[in-house]
Coordinates of C-alpha atoms and ligand atoms in Angstrom, one line a residue:
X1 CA -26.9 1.1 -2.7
X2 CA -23.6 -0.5 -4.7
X3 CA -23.2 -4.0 -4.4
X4 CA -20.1 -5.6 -4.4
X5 CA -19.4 -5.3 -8.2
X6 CA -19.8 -1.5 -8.5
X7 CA -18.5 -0.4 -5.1
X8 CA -15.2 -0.6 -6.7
X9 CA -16.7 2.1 -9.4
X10 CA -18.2 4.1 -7.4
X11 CA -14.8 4.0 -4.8
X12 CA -13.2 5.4 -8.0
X13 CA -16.1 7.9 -9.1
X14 CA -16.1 9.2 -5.1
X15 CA -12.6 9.7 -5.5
X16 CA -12.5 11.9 -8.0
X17 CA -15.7 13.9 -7.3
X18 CA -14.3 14.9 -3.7
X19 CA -11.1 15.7 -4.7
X20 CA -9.2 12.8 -3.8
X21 CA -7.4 10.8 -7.1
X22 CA -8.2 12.4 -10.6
X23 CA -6.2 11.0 -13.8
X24 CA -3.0 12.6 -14.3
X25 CA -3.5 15.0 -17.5
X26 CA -7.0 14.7 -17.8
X27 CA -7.6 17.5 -20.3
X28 CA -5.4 15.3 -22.5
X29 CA -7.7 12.4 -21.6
X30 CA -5.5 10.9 -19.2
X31 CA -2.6 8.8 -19.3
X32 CA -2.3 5.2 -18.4
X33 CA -2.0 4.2 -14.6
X34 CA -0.9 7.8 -13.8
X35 CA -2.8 9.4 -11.4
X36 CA -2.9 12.7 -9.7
X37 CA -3.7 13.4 -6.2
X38 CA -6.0 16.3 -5.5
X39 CA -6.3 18.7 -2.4
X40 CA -8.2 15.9 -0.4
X41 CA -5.8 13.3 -1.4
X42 CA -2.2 14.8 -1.0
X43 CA -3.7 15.4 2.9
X44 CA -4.6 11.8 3.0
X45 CA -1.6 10.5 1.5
X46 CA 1.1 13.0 3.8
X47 CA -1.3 11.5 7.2
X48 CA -0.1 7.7 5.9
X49 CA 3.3 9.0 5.2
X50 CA 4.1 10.6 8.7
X51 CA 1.6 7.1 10.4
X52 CA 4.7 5.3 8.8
X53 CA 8.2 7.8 8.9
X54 CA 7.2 8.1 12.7
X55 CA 6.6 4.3 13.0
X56 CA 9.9 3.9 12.1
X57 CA 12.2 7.0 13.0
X58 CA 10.2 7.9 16.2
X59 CA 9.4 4.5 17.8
X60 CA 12.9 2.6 17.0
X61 CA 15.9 5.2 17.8
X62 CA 17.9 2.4 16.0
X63 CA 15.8 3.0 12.3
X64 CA 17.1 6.4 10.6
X65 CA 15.6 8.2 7.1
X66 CA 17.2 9.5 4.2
X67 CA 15.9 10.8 1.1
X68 CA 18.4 9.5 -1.9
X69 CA 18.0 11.1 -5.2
X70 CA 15.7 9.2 -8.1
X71 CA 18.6 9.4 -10.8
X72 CA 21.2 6.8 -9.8
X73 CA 24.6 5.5 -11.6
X74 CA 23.6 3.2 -14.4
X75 CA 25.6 0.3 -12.4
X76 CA 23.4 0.2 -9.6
X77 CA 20.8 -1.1 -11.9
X78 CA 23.3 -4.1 -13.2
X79 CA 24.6 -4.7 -9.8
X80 CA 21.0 -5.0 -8.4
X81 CA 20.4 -7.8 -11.0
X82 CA 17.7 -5.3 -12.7
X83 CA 18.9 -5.0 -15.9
X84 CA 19.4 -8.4 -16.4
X85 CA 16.6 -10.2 -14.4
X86 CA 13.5 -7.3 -13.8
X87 CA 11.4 -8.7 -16.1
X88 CA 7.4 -9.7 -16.1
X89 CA 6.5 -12.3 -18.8
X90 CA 4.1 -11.0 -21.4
X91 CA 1.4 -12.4 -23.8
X92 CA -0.7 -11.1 -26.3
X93 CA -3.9 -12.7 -27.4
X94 CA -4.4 -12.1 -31.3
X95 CA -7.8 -12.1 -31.1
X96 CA -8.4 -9.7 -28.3
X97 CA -5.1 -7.2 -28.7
X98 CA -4.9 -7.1 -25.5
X99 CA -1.7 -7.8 -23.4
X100 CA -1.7 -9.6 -19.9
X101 CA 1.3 -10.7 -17.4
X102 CA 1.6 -14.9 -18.2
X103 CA 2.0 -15.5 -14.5
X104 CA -0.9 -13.4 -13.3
X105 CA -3.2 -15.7 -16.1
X106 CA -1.9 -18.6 -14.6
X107 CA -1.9 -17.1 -10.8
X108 CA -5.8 -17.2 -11.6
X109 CA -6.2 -20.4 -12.1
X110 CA -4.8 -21.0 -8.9
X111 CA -7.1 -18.3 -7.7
X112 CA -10.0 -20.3 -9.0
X113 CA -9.2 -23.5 -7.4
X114 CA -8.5 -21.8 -3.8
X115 CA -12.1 -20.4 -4.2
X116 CA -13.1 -23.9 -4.7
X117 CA -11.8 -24.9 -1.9
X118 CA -13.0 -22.4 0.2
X119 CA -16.5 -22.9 -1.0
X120 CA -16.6 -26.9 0.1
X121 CA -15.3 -25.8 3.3
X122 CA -17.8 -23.6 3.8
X123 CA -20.0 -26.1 3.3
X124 CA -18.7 -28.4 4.8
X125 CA -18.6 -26.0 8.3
X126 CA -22.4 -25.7 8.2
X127 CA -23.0 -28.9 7.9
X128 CA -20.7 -30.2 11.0
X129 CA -20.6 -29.4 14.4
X130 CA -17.2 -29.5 15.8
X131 CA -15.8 -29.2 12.3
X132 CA -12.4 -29.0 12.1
X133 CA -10.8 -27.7 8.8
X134 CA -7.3 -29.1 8.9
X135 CA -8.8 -32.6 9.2
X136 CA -11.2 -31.4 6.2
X137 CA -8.8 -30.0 3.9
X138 CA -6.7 -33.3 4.1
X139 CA -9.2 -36.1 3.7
X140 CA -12.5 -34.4 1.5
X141 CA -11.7 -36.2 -1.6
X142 CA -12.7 -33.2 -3.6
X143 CA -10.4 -30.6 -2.0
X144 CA -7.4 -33.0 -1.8
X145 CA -7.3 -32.9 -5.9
X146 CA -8.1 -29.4 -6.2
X147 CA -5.1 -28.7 -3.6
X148 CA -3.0 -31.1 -6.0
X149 CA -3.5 -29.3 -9.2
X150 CA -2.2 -26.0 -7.2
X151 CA 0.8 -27.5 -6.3
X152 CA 1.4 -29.1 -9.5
X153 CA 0.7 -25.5 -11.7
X154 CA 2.4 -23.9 -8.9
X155 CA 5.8 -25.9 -9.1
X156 CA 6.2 -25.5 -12.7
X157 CA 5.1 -21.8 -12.8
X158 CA 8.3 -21.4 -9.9
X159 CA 10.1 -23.5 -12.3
X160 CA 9.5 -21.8 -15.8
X161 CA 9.7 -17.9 -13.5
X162 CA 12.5 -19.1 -12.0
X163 CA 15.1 -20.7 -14.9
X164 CA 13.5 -17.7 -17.4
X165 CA 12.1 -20.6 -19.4
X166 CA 9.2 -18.8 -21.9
X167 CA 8.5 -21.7 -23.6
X168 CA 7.3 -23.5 -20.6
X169 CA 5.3 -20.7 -19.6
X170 CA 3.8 -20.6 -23.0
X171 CA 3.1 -24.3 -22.2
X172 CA 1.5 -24.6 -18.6
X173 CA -0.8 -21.6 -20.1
X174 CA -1.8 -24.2 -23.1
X175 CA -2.4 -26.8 -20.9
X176 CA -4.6 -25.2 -18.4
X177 CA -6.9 -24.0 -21.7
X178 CA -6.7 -20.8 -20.3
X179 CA -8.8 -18.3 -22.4
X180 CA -8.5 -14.2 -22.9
X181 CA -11.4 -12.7 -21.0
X182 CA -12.4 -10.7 -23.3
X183 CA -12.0 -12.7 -26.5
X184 CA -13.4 -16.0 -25.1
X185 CA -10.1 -17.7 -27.4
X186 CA -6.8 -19.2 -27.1
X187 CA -5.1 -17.4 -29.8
X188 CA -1.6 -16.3 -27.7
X189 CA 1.4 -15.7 -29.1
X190 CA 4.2 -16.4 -27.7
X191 CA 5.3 -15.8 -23.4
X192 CA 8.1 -13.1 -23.7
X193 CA 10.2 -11.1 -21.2
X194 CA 9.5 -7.7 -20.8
X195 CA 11.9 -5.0 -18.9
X196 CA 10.3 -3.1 -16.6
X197 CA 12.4 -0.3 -15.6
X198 CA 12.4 3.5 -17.9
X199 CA 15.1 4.7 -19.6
X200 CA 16.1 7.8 -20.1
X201 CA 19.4 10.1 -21.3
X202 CA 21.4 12.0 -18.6
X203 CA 23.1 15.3 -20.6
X204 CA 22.5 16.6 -23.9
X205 CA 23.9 13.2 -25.6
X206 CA 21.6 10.4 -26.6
X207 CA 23.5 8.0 -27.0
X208 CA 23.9 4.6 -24.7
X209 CA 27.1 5.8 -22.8
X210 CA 24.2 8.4 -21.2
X211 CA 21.0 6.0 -20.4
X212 CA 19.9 6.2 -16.8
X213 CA 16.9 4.7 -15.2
X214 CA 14.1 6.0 -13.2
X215 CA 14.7 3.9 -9.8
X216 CA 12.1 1.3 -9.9
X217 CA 12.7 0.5 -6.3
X218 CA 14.0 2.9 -3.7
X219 CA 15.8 0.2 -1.8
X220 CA 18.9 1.0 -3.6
X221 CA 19.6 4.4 -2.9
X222 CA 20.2 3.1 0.9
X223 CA 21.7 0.5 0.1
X224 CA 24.7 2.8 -1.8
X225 CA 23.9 5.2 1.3
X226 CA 24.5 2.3 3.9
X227 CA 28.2 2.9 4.5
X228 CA 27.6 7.0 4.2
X229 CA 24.8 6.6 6.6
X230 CA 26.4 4.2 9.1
X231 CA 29.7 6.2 9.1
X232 CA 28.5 9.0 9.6
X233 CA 25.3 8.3 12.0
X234 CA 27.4 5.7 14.3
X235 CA 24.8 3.5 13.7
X236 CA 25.8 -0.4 15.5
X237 CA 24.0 -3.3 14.2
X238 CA 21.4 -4.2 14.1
X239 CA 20.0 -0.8 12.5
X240 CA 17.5 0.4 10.3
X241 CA 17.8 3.0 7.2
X242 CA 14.2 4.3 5.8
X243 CA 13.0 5.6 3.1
X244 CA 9.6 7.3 1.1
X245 CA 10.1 8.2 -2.4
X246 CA 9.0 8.0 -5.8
X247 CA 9.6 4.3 -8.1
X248 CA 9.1 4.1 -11.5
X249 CA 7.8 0.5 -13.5
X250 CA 6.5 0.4 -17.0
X251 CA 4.1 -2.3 -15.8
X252 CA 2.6 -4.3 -18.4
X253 CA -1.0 -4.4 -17.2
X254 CA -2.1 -1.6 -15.1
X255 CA -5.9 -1.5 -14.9
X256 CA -6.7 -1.2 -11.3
X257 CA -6.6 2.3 -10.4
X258 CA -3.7 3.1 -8.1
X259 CA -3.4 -0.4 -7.7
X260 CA -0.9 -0.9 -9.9
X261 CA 0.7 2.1 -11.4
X262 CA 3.6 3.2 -14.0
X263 CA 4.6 5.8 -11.3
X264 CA 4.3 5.2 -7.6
X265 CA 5.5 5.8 -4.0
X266 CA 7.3 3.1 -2.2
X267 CA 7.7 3.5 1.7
X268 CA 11.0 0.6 2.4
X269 CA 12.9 0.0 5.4
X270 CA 16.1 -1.6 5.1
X271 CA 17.1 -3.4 8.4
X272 CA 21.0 -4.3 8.5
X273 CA 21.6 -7.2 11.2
X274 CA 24.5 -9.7 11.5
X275 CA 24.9 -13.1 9.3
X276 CA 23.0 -15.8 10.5
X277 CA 20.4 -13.6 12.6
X278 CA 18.1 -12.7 9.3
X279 CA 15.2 -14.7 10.0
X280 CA 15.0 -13.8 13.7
X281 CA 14.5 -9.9 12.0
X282 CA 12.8 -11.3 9.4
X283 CA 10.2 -12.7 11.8
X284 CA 10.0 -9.8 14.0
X285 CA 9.4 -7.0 11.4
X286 CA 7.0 -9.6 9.7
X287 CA 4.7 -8.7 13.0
X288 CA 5.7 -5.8 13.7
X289 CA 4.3 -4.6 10.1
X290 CA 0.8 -6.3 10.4
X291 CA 0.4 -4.9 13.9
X292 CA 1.1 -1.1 12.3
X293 CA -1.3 -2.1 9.4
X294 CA -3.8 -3.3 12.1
X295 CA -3.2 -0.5 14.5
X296 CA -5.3 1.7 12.3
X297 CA -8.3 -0.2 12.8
X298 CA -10.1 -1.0 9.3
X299 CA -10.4 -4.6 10.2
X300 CA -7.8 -7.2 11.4
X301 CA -9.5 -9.7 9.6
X302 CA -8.8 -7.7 6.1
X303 CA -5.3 -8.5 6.0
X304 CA -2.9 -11.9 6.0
X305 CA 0.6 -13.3 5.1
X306 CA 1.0 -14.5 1.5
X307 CA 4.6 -16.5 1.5
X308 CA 6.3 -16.2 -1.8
X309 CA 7.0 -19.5 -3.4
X310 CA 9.0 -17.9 -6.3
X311 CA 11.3 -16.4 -4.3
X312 CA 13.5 -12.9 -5.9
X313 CA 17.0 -13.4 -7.2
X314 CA 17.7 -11.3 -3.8
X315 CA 15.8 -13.3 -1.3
X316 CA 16.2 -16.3 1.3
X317 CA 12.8 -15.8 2.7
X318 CA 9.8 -13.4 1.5
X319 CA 6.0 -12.6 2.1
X320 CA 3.7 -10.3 1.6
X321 CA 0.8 -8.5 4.2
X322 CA -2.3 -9.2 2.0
X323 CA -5.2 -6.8 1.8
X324 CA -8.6 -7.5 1.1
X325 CA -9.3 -4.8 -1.1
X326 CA -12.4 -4.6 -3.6
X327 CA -10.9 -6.7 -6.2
X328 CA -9.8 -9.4 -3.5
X329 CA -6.9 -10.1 -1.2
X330 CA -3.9 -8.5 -3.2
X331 CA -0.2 -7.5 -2.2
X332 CA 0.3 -4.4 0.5
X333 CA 3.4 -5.0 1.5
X334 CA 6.4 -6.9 0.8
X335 CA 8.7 -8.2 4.2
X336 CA 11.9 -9.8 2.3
X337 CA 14.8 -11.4 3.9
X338 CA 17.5 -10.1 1.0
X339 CA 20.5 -11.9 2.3
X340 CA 23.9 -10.2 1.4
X341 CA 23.1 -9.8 -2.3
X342 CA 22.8 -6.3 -2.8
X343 CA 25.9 -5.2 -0.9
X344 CA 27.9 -7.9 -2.2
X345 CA 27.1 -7.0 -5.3
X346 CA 27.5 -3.7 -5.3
X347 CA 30.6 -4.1 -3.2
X348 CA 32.0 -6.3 -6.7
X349 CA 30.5 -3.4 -9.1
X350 CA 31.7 -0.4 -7.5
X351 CA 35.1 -1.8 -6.0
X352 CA 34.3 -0.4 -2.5
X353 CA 34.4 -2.3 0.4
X354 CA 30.8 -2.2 2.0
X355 CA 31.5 -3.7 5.2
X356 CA 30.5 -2.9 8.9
X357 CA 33.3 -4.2 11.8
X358 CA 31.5 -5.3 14.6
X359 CA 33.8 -4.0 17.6
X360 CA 32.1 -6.7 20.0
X361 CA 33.0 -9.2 17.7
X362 CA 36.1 -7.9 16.4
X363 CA 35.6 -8.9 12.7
X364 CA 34.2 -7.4 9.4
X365 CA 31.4 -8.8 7.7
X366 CA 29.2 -7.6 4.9
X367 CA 25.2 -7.2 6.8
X368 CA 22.1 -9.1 5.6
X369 CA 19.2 -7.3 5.3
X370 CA 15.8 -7.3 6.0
X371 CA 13.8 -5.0 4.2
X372 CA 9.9 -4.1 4.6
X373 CA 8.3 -2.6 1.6
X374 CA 5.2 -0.9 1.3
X375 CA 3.6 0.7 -1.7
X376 CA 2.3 4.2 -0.4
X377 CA -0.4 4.4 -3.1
X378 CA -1.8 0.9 -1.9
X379 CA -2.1 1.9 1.3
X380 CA -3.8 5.0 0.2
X381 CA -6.3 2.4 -1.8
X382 CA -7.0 0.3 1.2
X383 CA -8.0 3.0 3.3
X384 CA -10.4 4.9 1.3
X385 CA -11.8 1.8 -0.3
X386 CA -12.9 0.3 3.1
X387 CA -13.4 3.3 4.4
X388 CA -16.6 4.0 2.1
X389 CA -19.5 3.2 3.4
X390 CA -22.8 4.1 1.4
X391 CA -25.5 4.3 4.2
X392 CA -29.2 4.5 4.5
X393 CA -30.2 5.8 7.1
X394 CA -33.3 5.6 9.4
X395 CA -35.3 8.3 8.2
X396 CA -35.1 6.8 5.1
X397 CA -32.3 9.4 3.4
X398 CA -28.9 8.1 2.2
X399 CA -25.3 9.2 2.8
X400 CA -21.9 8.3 1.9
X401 CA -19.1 8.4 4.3
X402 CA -15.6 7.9 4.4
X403 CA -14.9 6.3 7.8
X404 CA -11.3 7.2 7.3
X405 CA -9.5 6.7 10.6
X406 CA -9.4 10.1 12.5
X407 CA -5.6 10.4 13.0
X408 CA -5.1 9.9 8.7
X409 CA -8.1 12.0 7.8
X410 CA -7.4 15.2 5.3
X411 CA -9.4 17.8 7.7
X412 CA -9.7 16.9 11.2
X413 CA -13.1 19.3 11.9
X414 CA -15.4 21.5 10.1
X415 CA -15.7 24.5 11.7
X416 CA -19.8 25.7 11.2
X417 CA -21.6 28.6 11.9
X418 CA -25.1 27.8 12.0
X419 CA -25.9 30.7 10.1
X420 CA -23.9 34.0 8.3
X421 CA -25.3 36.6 10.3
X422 CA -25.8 37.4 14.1
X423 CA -22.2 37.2 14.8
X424 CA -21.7 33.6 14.4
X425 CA -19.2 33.4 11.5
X426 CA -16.9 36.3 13.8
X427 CA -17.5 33.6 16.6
X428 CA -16.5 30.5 14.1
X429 CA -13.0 32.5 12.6
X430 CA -12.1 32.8 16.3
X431 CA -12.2 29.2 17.0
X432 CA -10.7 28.0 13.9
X433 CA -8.1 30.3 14.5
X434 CA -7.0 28.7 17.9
X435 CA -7.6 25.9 16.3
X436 CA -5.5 25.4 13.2
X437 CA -2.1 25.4 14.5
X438 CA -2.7 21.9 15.7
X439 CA -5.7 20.3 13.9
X440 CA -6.5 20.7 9.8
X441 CA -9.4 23.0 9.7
X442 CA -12.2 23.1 7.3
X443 CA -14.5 26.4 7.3
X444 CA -18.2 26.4 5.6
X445 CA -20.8 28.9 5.9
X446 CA -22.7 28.3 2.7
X447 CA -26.2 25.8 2.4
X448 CA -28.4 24.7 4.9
X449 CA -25.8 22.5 8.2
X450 CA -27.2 19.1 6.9
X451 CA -26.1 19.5 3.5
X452 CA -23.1 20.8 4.9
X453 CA -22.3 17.6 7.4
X454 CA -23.1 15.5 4.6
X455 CA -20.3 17.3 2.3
X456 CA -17.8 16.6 5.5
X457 CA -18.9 12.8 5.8
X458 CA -18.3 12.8 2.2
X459 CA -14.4 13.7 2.4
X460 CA -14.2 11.8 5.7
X461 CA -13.8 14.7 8.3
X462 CA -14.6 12.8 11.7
X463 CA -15.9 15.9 13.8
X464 CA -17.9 19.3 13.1
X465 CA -18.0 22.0 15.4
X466 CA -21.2 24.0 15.1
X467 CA -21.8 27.5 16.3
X468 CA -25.0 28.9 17.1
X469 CA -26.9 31.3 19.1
X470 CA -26.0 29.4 22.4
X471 CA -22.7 29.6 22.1
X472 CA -22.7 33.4 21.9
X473 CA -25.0 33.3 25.4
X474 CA -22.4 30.5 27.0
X475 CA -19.3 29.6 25.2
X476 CA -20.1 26.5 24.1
X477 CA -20.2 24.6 20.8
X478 CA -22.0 21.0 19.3
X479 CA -19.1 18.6 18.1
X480 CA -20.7 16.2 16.1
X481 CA -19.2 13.2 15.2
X482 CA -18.8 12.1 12.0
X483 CA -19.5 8.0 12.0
X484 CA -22.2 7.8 14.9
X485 CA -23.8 11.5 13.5
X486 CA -24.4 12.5 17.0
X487 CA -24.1 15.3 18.6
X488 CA -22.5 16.7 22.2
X489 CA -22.1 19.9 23.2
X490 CA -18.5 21.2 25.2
X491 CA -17.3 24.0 26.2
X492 CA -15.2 25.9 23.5
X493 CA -12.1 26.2 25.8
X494 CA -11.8 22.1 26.1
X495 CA -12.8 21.8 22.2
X496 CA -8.7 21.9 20.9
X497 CA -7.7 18.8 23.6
X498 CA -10.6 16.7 23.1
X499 CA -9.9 16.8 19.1
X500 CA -5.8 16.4 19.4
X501 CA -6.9 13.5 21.8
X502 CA -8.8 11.9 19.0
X503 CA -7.1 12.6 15.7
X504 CA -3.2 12.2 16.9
X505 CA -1.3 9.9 15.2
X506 CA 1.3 10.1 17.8
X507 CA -2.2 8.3 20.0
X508 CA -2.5 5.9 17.4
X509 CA 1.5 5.3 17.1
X510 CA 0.9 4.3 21.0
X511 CA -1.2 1.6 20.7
X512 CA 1.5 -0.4 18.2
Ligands
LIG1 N1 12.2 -3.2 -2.7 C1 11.4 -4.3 -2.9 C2 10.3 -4.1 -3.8 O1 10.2 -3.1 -4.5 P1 8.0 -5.1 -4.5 O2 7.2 -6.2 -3.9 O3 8.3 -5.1 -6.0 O4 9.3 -5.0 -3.7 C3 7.0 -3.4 -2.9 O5 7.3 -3.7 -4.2 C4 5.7 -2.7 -2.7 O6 5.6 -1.6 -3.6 C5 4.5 -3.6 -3.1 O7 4.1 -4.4 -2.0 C6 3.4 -2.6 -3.4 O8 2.8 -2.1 -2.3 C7 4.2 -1.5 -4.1 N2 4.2 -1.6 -5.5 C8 4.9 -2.3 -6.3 N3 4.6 -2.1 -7.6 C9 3.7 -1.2 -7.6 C10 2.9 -0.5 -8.7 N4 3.2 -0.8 -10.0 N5 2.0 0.4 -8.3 C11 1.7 0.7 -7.0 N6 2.4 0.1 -6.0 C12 3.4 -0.8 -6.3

């Protein structure tokens, strides 16, 4: 059994074994935070996708999609402020070689102190009946410094991120004696910026004229699209333009799997509403989000709400839903209140006026936006990592299963004859084959039925249909199920509805 150190590994290992996530151009020995998805995965991933394109397109007939192209006029970039301000602060340490993000060093010390925190609380909560942590938090001498130093690192990291000031960087790192990991020493060089975005040459010219960038956000493309789409949609604010597609960041650290990778899928919602009524929309999608996350039952208690002290150059009001994957609560998604900027801005750029006329009102006005943004890869990475579950069981025998939620699993049932003679795989084709229009079908005649349930729990197919001699004598089948392991048996003819009950998402899109 992993404990919590190497779960993460073997998360990883499992991933690749069953198909899942292998490293993109392996046979070249990989290449850095680039990652493949294999015939398990690319199932997985297309179940979270339609989970969230119907969320929004199906359930709110005022949210549209598009799908804008990756390769965008170079002055998008400018007017977006990404040329100019997308940028991650870098350090080396000497000693080490290694690089790291300056903020994320000095995000850990923060991290540190919280943990601090939460250990005298817990503490504290055993010891006291009745205890009652706001009182706690604001009086336990301890805790009332450790909450100090955050805010004090935390107001000058917003103040050195947000006036661009490296030196100060450089400085709050010194002064917190923060040391490499791996080195053990202090020996940094110097905090500087580091552009994120790639470059690349449109037409047969190198030259600068012909540098383009890989989108690393796929906000913009609606936002250009916002007139197009408004225009020609009728769409009457509030409305809602979505979006799934590929973004692009030449991240300086990337060492946590599909964490954080140099090439990524972003799903992003812009919501359009009227001046003045942003943080009513703001507020709403803000729960609307964490309900969907929660809807899909891997634990309510594995997400929160992060608020962003250092807000964006774009934003009036930003957090982020939190997941509590292996490494720790990290970033899911993004909910950002982005004001007018970008259509302003692009509106100045481009010279085209980007503004909506509000009949009721009977004015113009450029929209502010709310936009949710999740990372389609994270969301990939929070449900198989808590969906693994090594497992002893109670004859003593282990398993590993992937307790991925029924509507997002990459084969809905194995279909199993017991064995390959007697009729039984003839009997197995026929069900599969009124089967598969609606569910994702797996067939397996090969090895002994335990070994072959155990290979389904492994890719996290939730039922198995097993044929055997009864069900040539009285039409009917076992399901078993996948997370309890036991078994019923049904009639074949009410098999297909008692499986579409189980594994729709439109079932799970209900319960939002
Ligand atoms: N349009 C706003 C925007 O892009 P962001 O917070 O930079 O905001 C949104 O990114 C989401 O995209 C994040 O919450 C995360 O899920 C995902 N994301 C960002 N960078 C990523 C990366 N390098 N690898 C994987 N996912 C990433």
């Amino acid at each position: 059994m992993a404990n919590e150190d190497n779960l993460f590994k073997n998360v990883i290992a499992h991933a690749k074994e069953y198909g899942f996530i292998f490293p993109s151009s392996e046979i070249y020995d990989g290449l850095s935070a680039v990652y493949d998805y294999g015939q398990n995965g690319a199932e997985l991933k297309n179940n979270i996708k339609e989970y969230w394109w119907k969320f929004m397109t199906l359930l709110h007939d005022n949210i549209v999609g598009i799908d804008a192209a990756i390769f965008m006029h170079p002055t998008t970039w400018k007017a977006s402020g990404h040329v100019d301000a997308f940028n991650d602060p870098m350090i080396d340490n000497r000693d080490s070689k290694k690089r790291y993000r300056a903020d994320q060093l000095i995000e850990g010390v923060i991290e540190k102190l919280e943990e601090k925190i939460e250990k005298e609380v817990e503490k504290a909560a055993k010891r006291f009946e009745n205890f009652d942590r706001a009182m706690f938090v604001t009086t336990n001498a301890r805790v009332v410094e450790y909450q100090k130093k955050i805010d004090e690192i935390n107001a000058r990291l917003k103040d050195a991120m947000g006036n661009g000031d490296m030196a100060a960087m450089k400085q709050l790192i010194d002064d917190l004696e923060i040391t490499d990991p791996i080195s053990g020493t202090r020996n940094w060089t110097d905090v500087r910026q580091f552009n994120l975005m790639f470059s690349t040459e449109i037409g047969s010219l190198a030259d600068d004229a012909n540098k383009i960038y890989l989108r690393p956000e796929t906000a913009q493309g609606i936002f250009v699209n916002f007139l197009n789409v408004q225009k020609t949609g009728r769409m009457k604010i509030p409305f809602g333009i979505a979006q799934i597609g590929k973004a692009f960041r030449n991240e300086i650290v990337a060492r946590q799997f599909i964490f954080r990778m140099r090439e990524f899928e972003q799903m992003e919602m812009q919501f359009f509403v009227k001046p003045g009524e942003e943080m009513k929309w703001y507020e709403y999608w803000k729960a609307k989000r964490m309900k969907w996350h929660q809807t899909l039952g891997l634990g309510s208690d594995n997400y929160r709400y992060h608020d962003h002290l250092n807000l964006a150059h774009y934003a009036n009001a930003a957090c982020d839903i939190q997941f509590n994957f292996p490494m720790g609560f990290r970033e899911l998604e993004g909910i950002h209140s982005r004001t007018d900027f970008d259509l302003k801005a692009h509106e100045k750029y481009s010279g085209k006026k980007l503004q909506y006329f509000d009949t009721e009102d009977n004015q113009s006005y450029i929209p502010y936006v709310v936009e949710t943004s999740v990372g389609l890869d994270r969301m990939f990475l929070s449900v198989l990592s808590k969906s693994y579950v090594e497992e002893k069981l109670e004859d003593g025998s282990e398993r590993v299963v992937l307790r991925i939620p029924a509507p997002l699993a990459p084969h809905k049932v194995a279909i199993l004859p017991l064995t390959k003679k007697d009729g039984l795989p003839e009997k197995a084709e026929a069900i599969m084959n009124d089967l598969k229009y609606d569910l994702r079908c797996f067939y397996e005649e090969k090895d002994a039925i335990g070994k072959r349930y155990r290979r389904q729990d492994a890719i996290g197919t939730p039922y198995c249909v097993t044929v055997d001699h009864q069900t040539l004598e009285d039409d009917t089948v076992t399901i078993r199920d996948r997370d309890s392991m036991k078994q019923e048996r049904v009639k074949i003819a009410d098999v297909k509805a008692k499986l579409i009950d189980a594994c729709s998402i439109n079932n799970l899109l209900r319960k939002i």
